[in-house]
XYZ file of C-alpha atoms in Angstrom:
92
model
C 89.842 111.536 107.770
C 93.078 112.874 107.407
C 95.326 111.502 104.677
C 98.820 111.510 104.516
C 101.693 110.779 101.953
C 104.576 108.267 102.452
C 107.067 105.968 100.888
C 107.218 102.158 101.081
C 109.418 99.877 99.618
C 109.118 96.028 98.941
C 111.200 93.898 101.477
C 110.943 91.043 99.595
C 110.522 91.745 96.550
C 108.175 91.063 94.456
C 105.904 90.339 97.587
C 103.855 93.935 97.634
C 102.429 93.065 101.243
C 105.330 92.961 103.061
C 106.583 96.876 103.004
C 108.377 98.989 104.910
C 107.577 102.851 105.523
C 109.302 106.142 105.556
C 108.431 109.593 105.680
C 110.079 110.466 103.064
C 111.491 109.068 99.367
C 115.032 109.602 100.488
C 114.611 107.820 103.745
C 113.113 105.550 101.240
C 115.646 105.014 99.499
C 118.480 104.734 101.843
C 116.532 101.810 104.110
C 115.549 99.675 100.547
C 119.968 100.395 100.216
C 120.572 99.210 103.524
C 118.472 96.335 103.266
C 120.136 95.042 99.557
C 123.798 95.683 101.461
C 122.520 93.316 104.396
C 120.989 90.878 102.005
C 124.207 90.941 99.667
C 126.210 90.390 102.844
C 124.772 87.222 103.609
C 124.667 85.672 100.285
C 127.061 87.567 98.015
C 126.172 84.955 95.085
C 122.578 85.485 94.669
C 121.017 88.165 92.194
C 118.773 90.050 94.045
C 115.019 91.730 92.098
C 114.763 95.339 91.447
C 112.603 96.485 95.091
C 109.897 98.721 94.113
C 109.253 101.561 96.018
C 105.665 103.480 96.211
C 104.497 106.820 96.994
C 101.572 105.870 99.418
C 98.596 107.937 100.134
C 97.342 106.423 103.834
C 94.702 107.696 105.892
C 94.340 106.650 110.005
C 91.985 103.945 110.488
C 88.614 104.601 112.288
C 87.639 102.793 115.224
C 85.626 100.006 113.644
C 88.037 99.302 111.007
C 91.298 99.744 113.596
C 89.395 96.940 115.483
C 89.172 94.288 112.039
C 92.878 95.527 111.992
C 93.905 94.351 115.286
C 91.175 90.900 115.482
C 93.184 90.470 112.169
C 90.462 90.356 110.121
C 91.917 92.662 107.347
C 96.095 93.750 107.215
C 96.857 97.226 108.130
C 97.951 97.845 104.370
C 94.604 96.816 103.129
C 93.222 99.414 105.901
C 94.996 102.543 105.887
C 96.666 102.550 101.989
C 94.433 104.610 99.934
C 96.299 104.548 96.750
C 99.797 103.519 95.635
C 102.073 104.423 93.063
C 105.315 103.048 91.629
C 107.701 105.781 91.906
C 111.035 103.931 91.950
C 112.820 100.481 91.912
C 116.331 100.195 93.689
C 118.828 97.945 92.787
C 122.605 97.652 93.194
């Protein structure tokens, strides 16, 4: 199976199962920015955890295993993420 590298960083941090993806670590980057502006926004007052962000080798799931994904038997994280790596934490 093909395998393929992308970037994910921690929506809520420090909840590692709820991630978003980007093709790139820039893209990354900016969206984790974005998100701390929004979240600032709403509650200027509260101090806000480092989000990690991980380099993320995924592969595309095979039919068996896209069915567990979709019957929700197993997340597509736990499906298609190979290996992750800490590459960066953004903060304000």
């Amino acid at each position: 199976m093909k395998e393929v590298t992308l970037y994910a960083y921690q929506i809520s941090p420090p909840n590692d199962q709820l991630l978003y993806f980007a093709e790139t670590l820039e893209e990354c980057k900016a969206a984790a920015l974005e998100e701390r502006r929004e979240l600032k926004q709403g509650d200027p007052d509260d101090e806000h955890e480092a989000m990690a962000i991980y380099r993320c080798l995924v592969t595309m799931p095979d039919q068996q295993t896209l069915l567990r994904i979709l019957n929700e038997e197993i997340s597509p994280i736990e499906a298609c993420v190979v290996e992750r790596k800490l590459v960066a934490l953004v903060t304000d």
